[in-house]
mmCIF file of C-alpha atoms and ligand atoms in Angstrom:
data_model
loop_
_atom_site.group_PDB
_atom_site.id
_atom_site.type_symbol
_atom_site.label_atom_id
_atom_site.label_comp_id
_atom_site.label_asym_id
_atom_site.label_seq_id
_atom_site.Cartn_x
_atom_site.Cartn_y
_atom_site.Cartn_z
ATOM 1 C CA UNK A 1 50.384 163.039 -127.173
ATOM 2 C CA UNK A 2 51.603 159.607 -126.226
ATOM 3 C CA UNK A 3 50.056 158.682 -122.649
ATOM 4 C CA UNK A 4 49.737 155.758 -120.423
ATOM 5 C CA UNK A 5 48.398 153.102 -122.656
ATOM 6 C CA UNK A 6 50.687 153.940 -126.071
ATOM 7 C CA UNK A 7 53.749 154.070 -124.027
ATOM 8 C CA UNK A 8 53.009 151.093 -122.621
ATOM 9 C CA UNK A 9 51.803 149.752 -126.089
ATOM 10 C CA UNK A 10 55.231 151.071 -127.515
ATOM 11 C CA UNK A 11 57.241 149.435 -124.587
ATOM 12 C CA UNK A 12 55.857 146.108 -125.485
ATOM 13 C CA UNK A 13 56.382 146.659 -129.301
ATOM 14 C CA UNK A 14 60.088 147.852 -128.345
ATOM 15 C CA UNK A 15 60.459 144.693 -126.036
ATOM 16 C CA UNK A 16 59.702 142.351 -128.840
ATOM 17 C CA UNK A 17 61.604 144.086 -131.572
ATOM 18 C CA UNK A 18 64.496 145.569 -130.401
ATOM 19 C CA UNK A 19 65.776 143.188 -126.863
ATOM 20 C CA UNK A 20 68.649 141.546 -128.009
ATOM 21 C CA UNK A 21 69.665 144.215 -130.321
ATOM 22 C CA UNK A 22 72.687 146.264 -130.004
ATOM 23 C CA UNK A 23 72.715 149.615 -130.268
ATOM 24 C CA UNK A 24 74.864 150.696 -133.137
ATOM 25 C CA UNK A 25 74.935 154.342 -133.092
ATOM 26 C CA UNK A 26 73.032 157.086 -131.976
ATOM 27 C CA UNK A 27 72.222 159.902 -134.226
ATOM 28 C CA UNK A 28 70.987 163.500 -132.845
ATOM 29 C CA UNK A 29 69.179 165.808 -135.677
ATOM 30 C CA UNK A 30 68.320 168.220 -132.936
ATOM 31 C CA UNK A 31 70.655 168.656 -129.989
ATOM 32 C CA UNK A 32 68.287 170.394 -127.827
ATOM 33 C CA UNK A 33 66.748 166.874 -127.596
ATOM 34 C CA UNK A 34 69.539 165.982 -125.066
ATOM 35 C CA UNK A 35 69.483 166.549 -121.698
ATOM 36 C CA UNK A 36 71.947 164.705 -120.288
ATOM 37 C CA UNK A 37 76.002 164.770 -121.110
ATOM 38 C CA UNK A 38 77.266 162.075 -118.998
ATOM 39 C CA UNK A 39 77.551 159.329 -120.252
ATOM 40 C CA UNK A 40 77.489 160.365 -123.616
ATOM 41 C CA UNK A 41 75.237 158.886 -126.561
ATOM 42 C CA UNK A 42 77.835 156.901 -127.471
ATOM 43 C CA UNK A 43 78.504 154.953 -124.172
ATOM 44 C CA UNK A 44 75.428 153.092 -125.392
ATOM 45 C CA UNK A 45 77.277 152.256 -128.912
ATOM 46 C CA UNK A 46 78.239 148.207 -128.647
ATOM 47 C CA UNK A 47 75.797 147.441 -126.264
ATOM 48 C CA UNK A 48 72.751 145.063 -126.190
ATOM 49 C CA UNK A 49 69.003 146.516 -125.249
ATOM 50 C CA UNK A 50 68.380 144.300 -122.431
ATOM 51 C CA UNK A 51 64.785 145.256 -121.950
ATOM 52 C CA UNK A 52 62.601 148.213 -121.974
ATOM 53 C CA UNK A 53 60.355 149.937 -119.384
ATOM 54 C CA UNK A 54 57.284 152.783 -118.827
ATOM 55 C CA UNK A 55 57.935 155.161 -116.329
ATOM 56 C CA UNK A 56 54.474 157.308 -116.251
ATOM 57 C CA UNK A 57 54.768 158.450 -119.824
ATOM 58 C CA UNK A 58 58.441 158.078 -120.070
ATOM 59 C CA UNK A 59 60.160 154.982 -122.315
ATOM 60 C CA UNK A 60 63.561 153.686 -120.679
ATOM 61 C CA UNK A 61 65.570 151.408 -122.488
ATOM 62 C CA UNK A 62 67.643 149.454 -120.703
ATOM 63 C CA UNK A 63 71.284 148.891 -122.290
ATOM 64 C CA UNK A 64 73.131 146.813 -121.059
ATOM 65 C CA UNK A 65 73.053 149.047 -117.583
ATOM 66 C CA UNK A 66 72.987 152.148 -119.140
ATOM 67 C CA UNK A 67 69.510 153.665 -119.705
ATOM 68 C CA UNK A 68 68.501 155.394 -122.727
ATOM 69 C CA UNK A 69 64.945 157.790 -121.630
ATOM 70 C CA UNK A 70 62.591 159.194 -123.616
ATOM 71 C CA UNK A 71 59.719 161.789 -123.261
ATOM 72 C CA UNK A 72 57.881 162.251 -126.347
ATOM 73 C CA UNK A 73 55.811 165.372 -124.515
ATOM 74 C CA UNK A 74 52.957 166.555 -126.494
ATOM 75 C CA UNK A 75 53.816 166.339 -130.370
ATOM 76 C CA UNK A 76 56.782 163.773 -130.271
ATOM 77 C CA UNK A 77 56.608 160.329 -131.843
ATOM 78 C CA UNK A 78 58.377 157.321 -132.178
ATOM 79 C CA UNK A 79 58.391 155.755 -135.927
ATOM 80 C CA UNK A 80 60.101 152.063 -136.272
ATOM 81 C CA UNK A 81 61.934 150.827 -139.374
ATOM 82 C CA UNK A 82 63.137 147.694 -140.257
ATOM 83 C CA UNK A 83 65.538 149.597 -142.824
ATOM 84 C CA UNK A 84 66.998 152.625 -141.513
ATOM 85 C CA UNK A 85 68.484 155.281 -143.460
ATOM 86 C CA UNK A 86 72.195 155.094 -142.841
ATOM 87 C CA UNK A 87 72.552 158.805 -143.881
ATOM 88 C CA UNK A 88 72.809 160.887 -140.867
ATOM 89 C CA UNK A 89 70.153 163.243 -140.678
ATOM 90 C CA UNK A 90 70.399 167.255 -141.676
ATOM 91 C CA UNK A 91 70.425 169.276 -138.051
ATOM 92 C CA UNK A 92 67.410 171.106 -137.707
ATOM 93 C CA UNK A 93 65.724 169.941 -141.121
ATOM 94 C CA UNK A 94 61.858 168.714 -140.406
ATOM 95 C CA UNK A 95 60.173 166.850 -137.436
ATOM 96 C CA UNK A 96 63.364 164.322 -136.881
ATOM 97 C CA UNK A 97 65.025 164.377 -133.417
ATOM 98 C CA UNK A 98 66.481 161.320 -132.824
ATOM 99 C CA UNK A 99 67.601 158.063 -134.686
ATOM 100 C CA UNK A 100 68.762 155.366 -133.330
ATOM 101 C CA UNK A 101 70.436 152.880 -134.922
ATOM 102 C CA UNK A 102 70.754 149.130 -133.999
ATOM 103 C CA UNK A 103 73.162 146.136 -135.455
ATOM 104 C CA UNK A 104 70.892 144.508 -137.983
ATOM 105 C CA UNK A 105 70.013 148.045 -139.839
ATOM 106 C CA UNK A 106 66.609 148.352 -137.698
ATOM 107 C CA UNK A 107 65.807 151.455 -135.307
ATOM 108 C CA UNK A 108 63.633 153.946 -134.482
ATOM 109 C CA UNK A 109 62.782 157.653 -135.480
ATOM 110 C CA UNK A 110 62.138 160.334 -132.449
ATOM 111 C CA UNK A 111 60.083 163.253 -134.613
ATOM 112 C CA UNK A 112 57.997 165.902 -132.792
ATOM 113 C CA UNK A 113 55.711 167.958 -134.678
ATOM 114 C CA UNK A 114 55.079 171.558 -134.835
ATOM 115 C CA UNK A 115 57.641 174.634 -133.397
ATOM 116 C CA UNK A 116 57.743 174.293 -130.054
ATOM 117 C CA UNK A 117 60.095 171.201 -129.427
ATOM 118 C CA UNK A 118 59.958 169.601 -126.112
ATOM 119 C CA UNK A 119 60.605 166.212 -126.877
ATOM 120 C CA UNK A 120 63.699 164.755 -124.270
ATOM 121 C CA UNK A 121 66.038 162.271 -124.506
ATOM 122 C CA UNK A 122 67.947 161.031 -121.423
ATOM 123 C CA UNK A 123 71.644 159.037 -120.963
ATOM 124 C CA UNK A 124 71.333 158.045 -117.485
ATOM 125 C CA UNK A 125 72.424 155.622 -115.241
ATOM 126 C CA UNK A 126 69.407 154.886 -113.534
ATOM 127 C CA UNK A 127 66.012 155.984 -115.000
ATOM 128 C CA UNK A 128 65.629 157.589 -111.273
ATOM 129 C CA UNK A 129 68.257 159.910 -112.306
ATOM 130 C CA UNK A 130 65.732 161.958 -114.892
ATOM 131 C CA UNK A 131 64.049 164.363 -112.594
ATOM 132 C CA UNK A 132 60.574 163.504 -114.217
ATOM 133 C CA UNK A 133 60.621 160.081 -113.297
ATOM 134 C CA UNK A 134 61.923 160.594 -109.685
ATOM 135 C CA UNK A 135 59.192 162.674 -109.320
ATOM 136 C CA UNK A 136 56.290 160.558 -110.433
ATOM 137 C CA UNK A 137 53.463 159.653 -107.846
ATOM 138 C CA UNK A 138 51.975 155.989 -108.178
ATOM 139 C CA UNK A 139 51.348 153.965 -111.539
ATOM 140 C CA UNK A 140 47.225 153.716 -111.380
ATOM 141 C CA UNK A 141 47.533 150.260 -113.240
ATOM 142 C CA UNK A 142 50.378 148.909 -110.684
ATOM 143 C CA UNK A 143 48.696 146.197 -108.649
ATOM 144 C CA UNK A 144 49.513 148.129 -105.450
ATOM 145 C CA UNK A 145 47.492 151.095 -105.989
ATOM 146 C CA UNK A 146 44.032 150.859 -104.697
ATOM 147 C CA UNK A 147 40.755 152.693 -104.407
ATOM 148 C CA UNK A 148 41.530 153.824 -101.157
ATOM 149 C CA UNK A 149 45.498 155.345 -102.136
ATOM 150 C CA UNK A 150 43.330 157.094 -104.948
ATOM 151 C CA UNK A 151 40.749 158.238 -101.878
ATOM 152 C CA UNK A 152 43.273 159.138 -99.754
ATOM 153 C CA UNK A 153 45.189 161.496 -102.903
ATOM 154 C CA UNK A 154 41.684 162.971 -103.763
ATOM 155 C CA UNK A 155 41.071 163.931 -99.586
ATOM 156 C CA UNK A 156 44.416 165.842 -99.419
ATOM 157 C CA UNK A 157 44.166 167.555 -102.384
ATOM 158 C CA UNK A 158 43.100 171.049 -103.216
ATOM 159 C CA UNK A 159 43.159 170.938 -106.843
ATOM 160 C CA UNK A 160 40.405 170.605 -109.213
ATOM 161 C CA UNK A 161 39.833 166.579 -110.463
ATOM 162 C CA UNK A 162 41.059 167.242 -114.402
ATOM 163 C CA UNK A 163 44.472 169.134 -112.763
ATOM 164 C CA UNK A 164 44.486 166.515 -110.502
ATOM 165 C CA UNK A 165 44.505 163.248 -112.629
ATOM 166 C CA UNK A 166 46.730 165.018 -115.179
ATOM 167 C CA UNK A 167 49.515 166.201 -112.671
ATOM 168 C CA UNK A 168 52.238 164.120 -113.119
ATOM 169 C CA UNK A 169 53.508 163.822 -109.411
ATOM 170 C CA UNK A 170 50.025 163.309 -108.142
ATOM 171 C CA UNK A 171 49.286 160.020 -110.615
ATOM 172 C CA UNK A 172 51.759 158.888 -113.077
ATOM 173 C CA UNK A 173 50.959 158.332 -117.079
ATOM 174 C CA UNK A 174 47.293 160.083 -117.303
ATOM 175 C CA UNK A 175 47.191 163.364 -119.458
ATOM 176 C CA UNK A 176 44.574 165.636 -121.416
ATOM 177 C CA UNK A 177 43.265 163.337 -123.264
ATOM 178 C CA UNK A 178 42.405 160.317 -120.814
ATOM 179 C CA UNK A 179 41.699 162.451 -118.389
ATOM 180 C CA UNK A 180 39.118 164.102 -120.431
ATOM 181 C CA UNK A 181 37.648 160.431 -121.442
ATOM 182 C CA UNK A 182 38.056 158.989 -117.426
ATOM 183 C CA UNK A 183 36.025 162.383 -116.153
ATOM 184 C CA UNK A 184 33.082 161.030 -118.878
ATOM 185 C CA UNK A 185 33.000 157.988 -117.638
ATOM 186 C CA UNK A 186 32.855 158.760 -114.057
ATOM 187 C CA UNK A 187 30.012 161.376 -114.948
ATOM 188 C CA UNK A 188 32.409 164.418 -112.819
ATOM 189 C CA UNK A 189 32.593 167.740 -113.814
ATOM 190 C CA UNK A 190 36.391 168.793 -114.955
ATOM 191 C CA UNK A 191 36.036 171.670 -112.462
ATOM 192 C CA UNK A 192 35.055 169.866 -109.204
ATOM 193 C CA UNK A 193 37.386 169.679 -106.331
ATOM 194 C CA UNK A 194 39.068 166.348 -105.435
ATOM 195 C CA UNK A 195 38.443 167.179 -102.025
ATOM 196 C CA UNK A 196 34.832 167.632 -102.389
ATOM 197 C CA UNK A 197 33.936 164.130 -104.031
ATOM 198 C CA UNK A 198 31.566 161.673 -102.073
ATOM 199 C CA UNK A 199 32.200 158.292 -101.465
ATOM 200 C CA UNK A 200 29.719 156.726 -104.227
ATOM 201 C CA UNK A 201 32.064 159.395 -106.366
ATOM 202 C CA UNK A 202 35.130 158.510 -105.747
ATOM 203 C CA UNK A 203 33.812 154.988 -106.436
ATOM 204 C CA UNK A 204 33.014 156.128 -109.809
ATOM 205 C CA UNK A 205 35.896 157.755 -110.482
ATOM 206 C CA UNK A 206 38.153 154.765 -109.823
ATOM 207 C CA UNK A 207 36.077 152.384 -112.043
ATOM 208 C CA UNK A 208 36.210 154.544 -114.596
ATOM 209 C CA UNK A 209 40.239 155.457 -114.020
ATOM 210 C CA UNK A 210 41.207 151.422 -114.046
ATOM 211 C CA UNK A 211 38.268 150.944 -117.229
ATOM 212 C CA UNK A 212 39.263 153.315 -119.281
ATOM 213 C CA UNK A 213 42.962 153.217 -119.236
ATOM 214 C CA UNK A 214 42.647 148.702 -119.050
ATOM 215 C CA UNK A 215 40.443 148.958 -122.371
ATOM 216 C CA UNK A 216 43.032 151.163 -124.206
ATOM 217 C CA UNK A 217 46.551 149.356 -123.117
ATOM 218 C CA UNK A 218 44.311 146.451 -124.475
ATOM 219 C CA UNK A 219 43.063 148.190 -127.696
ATOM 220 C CA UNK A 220 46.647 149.374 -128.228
ATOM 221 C CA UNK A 221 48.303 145.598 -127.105
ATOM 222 C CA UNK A 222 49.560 143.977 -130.373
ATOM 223 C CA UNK A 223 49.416 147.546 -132.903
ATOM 224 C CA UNK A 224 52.266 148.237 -134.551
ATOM 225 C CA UNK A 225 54.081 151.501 -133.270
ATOM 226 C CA UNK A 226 52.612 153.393 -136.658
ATOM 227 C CA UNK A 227 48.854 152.969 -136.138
ATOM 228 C CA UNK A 228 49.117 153.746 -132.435
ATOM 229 C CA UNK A 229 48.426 157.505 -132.601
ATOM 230 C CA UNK A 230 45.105 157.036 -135.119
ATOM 231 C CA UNK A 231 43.874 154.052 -132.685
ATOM 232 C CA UNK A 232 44.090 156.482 -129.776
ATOM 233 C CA UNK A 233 41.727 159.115 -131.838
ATOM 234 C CA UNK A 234 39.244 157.072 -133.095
ATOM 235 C CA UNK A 235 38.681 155.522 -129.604
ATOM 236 C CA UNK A 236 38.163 158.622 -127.996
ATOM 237 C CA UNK A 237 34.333 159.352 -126.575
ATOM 238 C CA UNK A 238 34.655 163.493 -125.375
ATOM 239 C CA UNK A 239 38.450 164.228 -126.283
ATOM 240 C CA UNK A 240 39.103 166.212 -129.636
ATOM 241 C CA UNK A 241 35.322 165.975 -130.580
ATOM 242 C CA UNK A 242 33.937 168.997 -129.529
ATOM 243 C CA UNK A 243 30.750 169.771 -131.289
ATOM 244 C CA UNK A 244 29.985 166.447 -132.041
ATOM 245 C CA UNK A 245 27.436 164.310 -130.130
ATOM 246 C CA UNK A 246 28.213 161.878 -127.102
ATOM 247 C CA UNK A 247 28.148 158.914 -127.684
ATOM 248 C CA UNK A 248 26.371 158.179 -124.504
ATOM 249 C CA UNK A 249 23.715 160.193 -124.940
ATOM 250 C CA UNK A 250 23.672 162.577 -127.570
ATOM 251 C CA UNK A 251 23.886 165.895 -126.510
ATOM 252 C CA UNK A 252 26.722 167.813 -128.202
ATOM 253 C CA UNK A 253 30.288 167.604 -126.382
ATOM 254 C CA UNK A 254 31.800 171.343 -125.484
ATOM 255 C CA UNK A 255 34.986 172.449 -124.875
ATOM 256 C CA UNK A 256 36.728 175.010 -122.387
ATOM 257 C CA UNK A 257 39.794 176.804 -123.821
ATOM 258 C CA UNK A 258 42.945 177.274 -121.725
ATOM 259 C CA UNK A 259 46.304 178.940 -122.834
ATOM 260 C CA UNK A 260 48.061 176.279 -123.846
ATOM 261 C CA UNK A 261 45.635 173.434 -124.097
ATOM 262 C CA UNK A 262 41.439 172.382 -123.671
ATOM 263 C CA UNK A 263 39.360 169.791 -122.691
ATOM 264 C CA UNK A 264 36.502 168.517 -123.571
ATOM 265 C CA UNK A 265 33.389 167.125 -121.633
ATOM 266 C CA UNK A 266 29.637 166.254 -122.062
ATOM 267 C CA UNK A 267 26.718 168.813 -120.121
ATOM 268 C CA UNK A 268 24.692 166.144 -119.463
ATOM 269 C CA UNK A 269 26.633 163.440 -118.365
ATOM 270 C CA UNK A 270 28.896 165.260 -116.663
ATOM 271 C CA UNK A 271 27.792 169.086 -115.571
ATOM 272 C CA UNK A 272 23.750 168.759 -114.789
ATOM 273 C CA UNK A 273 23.804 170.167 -118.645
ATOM 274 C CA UNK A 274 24.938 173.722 -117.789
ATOM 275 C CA UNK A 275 27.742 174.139 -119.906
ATOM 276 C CA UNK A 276 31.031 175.116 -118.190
ATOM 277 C CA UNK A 277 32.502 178.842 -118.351
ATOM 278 C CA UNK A 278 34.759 179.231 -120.729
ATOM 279 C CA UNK A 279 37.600 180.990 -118.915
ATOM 280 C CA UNK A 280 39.984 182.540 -120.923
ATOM 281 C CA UNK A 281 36.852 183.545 -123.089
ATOM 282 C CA UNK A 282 35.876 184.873 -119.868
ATOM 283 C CA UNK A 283 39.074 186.648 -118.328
ATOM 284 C CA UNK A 284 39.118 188.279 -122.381
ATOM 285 C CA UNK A 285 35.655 189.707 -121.977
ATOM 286 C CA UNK A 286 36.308 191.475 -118.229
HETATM 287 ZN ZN1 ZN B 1 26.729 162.570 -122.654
#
């Protein structure tokens, strides 16, 4: 899943390719994809892409004054061409959601993997108008945000430091997978309480927050929207590599199964070495 840094690694990709561009015609493959009816798609057709813009994980294009939003949630993707296929695309055949079209043949692909689609595409006249953007707490890379906002949101918060970083409306752009490689870095368990971090820890934790995230928008600065997704893998430390050994120092990286996703994280670095319950493995077993 696309998060902070490839969004923002798309947005500047878009920026360069596509400003100046006008949009020649939309085309839906899935119409679920749509969340918005007013304005239409096609209020965009004629216009020029003025510029483009990350909202937390969310891409808004600006057209001309009209915004065209995307969300590529957990399995979406966005695939440039420099030659489009003019052929409008079969509803409902494969991954494609989305094409859009612009005056010199160019454009770009929306495709989401797998069954469940939850990919979203937005006509808006403001980007503040999609409910998931008006929503969004602070940008941790803004220059406003500090140590002491990210203090202050860890003090009030009851929820456990990998809900935490990953909620949406807490901190905007940071989900499994970064949070998974910020809680390495900071040495914190998943499981610990915002609430209950020290000082020195919350120190830790914002070091690692700005590191991590900095090194990847600059890993991902300059790729081509294509090899975004397999620089994002390779780069990661704990994330997707359970059973393999960290890279920090080599004890084996675990995982801990939810319903719908996991995480990953190192004993020693981050839990004293105990390994963490498992807890649907857990709940299963009662
Ligand atoms: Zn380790």
């Amino acid at each position: 899943m696309p998060e902070l840094p490839e969004v923002e690694a798309l947005c500047a990709f878009l920026t360069e390719r596509a400003v100046g561009r006008v949009v020649a015609r939309i085309d839906l493959a899935a119409f679920s994809v749509l969340k918005t009816y007013d304005p239409p798609p096609s209020a965009l057709q004629g216009l020029e892409i003025t510029g483009f813009a990350r909202h937390g994980k969310f891409l808004a294009a600006d057209v001309s004054g009209v915004f065209l939003v995307t969300h590529l949630a957990r399995a979406g993707w966005l695939r440039w061409s420099d030659a489009l296929s003019p052929v409008p695309p079969r509803p409902g055949k494969g991954p494609l959601a989305a094409r859009v079209h612009l005056d010199d043949g160019s454009g770009w692909d929306l495709t989401e993997a797998g069954t469940k689609k939850s990919l979203a595409m937005y006509v808006v006249h403001s980007p503040y108008d999609v409910p998931g953007i008006a929503r969004l707490g602070p940008d941790p890379l803004s220059p406003g945000f500090t140590r002491d906002d990210l203090a202050a949101i860890l003090a009030g918060s009851r929820q456990q430091v990998k809900g935490l970083l990953r909620d949406q409306s807490v901190l905007a752009g940071v989900g499994n997978a970064y949070s998974d490689e910020v809680l390495h870095a900071a040495r914190l368990s998943p499981f610990r309480l915002g609430s209950s971090l020290s000082e020195a820890e919350v120190d830790e934790l914002w070091t690692a927050l700005q590191t991590v995230l900095r090194e990847a928008v600059g890993r991902a600065q300059g790729l081509k929207a294509a090899q975004l997704k397999q620089e994002k893998k390779v780069a990661m430390r704990v994330h997707g590599r359970t059973g393999q050994p960290c890279p920090v120092c080599g004890d084996i990286v675990r995982d801990v199964s939810f319903a719908n996703s996991s995480l990953q994280y190192c004993p020693t670095c981050q839990t004293g070495g105990k390994p963490l319950a498992d807890r649907r493995l857990s709940r299963l077993l009662k």
